[in-house]
Short mmCIF file of N, CA, C and O in Angstrom, two decimals:
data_model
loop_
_atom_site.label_atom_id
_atom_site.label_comp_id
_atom_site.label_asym_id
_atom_site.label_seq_id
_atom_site.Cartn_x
_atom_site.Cartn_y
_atom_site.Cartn_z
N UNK V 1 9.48 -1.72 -45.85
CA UNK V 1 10.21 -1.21 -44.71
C UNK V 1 10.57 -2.36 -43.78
O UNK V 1 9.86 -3.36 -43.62
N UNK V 2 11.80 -2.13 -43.17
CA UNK V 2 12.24 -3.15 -42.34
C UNK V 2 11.40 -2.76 -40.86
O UNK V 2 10.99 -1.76 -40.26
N UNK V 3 11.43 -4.94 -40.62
CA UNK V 3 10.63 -4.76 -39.24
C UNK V 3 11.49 -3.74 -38.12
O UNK V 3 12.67 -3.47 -38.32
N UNK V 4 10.84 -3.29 -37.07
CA UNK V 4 11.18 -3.34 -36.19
C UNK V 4 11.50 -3.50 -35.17
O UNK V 4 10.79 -2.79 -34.46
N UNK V 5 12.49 -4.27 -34.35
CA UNK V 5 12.86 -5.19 -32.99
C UNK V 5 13.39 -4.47 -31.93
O UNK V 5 14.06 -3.44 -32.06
N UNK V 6 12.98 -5.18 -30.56
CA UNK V 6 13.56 -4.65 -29.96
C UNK V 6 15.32 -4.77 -29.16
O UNK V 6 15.79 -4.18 -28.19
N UNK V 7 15.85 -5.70 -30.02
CA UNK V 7 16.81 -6.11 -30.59
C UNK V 7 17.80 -5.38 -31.49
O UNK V 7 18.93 -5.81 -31.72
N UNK V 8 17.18 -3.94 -32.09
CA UNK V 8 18.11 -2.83 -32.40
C UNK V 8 18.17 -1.99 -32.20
O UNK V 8 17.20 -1.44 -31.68
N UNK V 9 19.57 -1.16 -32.52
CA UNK V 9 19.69 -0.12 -31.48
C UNK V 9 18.60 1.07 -31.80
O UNK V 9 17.84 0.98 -32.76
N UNK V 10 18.60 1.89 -31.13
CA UNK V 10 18.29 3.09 -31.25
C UNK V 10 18.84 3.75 -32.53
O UNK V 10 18.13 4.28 -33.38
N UNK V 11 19.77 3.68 -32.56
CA UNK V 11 19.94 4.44 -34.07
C UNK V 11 19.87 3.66 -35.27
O UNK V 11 19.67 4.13 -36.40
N UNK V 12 20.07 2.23 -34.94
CA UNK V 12 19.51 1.41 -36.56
C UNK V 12 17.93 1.80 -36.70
O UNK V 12 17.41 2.06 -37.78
N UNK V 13 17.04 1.79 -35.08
CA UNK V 13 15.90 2.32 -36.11
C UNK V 13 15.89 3.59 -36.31
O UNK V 13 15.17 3.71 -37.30
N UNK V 14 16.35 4.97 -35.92
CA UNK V 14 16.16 6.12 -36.70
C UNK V 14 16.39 5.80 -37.97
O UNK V 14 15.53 5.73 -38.85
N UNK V 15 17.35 5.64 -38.08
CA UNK V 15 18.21 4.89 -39.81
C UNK V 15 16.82 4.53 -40.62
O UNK V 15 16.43 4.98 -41.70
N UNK V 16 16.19 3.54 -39.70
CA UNK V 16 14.90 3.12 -40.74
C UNK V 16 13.87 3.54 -40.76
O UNK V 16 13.23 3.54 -41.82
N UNK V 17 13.28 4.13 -39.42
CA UNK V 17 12.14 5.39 -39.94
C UNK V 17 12.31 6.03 -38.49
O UNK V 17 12.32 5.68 -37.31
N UNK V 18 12.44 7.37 -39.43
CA UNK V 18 12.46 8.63 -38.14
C UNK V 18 11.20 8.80 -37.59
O UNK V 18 11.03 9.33 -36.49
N UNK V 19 10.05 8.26 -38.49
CA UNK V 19 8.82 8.83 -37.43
C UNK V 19 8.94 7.97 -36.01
O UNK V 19 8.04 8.34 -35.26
N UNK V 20 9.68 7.05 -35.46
CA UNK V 20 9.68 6.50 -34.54
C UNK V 20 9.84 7.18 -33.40
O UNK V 20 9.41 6.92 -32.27
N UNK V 21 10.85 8.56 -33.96
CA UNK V 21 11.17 9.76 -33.08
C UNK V 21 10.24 10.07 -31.89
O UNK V 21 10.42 9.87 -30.69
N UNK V 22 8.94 10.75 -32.69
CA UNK V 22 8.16 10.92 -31.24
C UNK V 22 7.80 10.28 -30.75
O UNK V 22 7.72 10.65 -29.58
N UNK V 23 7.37 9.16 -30.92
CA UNK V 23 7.11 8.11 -29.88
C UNK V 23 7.63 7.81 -28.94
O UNK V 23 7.23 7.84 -27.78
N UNK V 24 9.15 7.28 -29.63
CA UNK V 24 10.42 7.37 -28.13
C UNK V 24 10.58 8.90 -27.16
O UNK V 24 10.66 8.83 -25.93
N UNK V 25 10.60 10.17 -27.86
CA UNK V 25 10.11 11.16 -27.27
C UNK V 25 9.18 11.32 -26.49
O UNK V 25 9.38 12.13 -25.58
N UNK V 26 8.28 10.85 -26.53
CA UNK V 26 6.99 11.02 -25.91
C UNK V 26 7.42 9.69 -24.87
O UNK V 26 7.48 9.90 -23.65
N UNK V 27 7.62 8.71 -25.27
CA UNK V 27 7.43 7.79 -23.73
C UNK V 27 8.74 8.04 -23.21
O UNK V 27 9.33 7.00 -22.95
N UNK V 28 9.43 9.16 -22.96
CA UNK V 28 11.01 9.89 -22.00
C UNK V 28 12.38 9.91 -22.60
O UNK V 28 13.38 10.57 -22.32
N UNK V 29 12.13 9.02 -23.48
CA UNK V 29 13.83 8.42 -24.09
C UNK V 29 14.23 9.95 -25.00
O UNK V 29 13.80 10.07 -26.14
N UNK V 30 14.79 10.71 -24.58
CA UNK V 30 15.15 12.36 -24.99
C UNK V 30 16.74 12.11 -25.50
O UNK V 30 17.33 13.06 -26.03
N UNK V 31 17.35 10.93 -25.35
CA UNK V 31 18.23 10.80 -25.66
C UNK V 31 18.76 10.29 -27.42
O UNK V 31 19.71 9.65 -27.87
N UNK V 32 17.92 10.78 -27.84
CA UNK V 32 17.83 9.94 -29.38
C UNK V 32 19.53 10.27 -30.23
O UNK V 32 20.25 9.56 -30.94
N UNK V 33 19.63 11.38 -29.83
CA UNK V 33 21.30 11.41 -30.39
C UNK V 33 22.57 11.50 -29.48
O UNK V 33 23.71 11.83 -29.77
N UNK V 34 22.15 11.19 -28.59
CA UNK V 34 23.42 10.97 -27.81
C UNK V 34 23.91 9.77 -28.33
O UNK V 34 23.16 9.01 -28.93
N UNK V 35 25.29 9.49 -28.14
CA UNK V 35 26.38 8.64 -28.41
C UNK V 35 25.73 7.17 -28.32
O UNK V 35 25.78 6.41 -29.29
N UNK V 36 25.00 6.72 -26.84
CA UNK V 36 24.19 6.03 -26.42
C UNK V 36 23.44 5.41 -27.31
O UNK V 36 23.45 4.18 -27.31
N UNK V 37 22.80 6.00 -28.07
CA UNK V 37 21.79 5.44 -29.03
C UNK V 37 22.12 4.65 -30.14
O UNK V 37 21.47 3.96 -30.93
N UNK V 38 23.42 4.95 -29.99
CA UNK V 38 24.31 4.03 -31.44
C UNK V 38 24.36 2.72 -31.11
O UNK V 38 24.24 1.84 -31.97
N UNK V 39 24.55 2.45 -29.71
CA UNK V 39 25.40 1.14 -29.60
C UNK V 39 24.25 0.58 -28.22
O UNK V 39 24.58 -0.45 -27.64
N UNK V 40 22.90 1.33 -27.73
CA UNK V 40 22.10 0.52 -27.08
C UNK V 40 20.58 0.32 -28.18
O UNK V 40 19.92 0.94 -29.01
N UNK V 41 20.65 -1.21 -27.37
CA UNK V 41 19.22 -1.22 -28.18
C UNK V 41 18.12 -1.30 -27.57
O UNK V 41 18.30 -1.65 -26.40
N UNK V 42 16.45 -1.04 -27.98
CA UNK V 42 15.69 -0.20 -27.50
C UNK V 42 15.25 -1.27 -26.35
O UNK V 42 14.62 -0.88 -25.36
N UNK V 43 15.55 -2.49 -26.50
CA UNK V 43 15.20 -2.68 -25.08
C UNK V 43 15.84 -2.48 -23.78
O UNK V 43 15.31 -2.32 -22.68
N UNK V 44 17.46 -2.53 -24.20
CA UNK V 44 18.36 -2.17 -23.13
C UNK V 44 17.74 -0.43 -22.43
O UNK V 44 17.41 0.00 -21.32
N UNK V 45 17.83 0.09 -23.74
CA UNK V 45 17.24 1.79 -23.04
C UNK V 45 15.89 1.67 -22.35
O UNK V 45 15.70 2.11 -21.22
N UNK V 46 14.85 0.99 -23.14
CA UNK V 46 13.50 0.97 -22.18
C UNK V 46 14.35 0.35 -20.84
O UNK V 46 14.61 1.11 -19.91
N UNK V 47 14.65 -0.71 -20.81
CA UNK V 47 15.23 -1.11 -19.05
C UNK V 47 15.40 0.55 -18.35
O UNK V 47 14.50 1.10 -17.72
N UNK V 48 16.76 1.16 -18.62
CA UNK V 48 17.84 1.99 -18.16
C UNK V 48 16.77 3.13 -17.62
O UNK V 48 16.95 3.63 -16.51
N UNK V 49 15.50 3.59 -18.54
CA UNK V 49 14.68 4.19 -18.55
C UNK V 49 13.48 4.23 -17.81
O UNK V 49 12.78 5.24 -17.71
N UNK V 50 13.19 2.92 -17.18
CA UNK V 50 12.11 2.10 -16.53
C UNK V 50 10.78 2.22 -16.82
O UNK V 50 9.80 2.67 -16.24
N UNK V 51 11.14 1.38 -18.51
CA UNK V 51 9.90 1.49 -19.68
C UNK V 51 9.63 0.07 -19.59
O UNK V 51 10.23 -0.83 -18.99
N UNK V 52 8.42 0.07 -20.42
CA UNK V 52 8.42 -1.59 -20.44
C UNK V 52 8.26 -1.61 -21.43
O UNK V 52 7.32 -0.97 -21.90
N UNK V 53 9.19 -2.45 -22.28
CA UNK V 53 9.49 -2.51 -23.68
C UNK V 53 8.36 -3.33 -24.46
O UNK V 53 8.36 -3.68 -25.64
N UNK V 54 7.63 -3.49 -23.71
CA UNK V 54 6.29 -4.41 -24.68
C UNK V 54 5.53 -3.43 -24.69
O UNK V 54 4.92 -3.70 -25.73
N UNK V 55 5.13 -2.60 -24.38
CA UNK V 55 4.16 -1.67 -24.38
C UNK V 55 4.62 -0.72 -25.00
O UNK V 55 3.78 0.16 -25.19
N UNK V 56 6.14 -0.38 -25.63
CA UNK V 56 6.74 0.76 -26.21
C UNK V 56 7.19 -0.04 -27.86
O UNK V 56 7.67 0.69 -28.73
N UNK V 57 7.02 -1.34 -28.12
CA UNK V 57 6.80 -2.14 -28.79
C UNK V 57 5.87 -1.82 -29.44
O UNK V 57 6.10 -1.42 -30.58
N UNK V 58 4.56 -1.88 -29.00
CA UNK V 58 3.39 -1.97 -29.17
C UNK V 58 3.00 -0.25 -29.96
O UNK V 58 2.33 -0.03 -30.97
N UNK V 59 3.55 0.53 -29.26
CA UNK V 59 3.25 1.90 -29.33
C UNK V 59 4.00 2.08 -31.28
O UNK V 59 3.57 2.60 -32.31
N UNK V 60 5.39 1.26 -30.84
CA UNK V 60 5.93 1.76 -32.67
C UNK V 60 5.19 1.15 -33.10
O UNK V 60 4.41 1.80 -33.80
N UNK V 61 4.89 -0.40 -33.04
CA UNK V 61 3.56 -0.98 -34.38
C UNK V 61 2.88 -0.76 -34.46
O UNK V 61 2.29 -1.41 -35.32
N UNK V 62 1.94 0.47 -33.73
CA UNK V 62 0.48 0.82 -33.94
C UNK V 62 0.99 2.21 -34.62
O UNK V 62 -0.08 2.60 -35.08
N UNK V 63 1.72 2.98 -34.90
CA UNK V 63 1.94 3.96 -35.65
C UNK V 63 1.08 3.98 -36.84
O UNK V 63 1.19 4.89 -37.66
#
């Protein structure tokens, strides 16, 4: 399985594993199919969201 960065968008990682779903669910990001998700990537949304992308980082690699 490909790594995951926070360097891609939101929908390249659904693309590569959907279990990522609840996680981003669970820390607010409800936006997983909006238009948005195509073309931001998960650190831009943690910003927009006022996540901190190391700790939501942390949350997909400990899956």
């Amino acid at each position: 399985m490909a790594q995951i960065t926070k360097d891609m968008t939101i929908g390249e990682i659904i693309r590569i594993d959907q279990s990522v779903i609840p996680i981003l669910m669970e820390a607010g990001m409800h936006c997983i199919g909006c238009p948005s998700a195509q073309g931001e990537t998960l650190e831009e949304a943690a910003m927009v969201h006022g996540m901190d992308i190391d700790a939501l980082m942390k949350a997909i690699n400990e899956k």
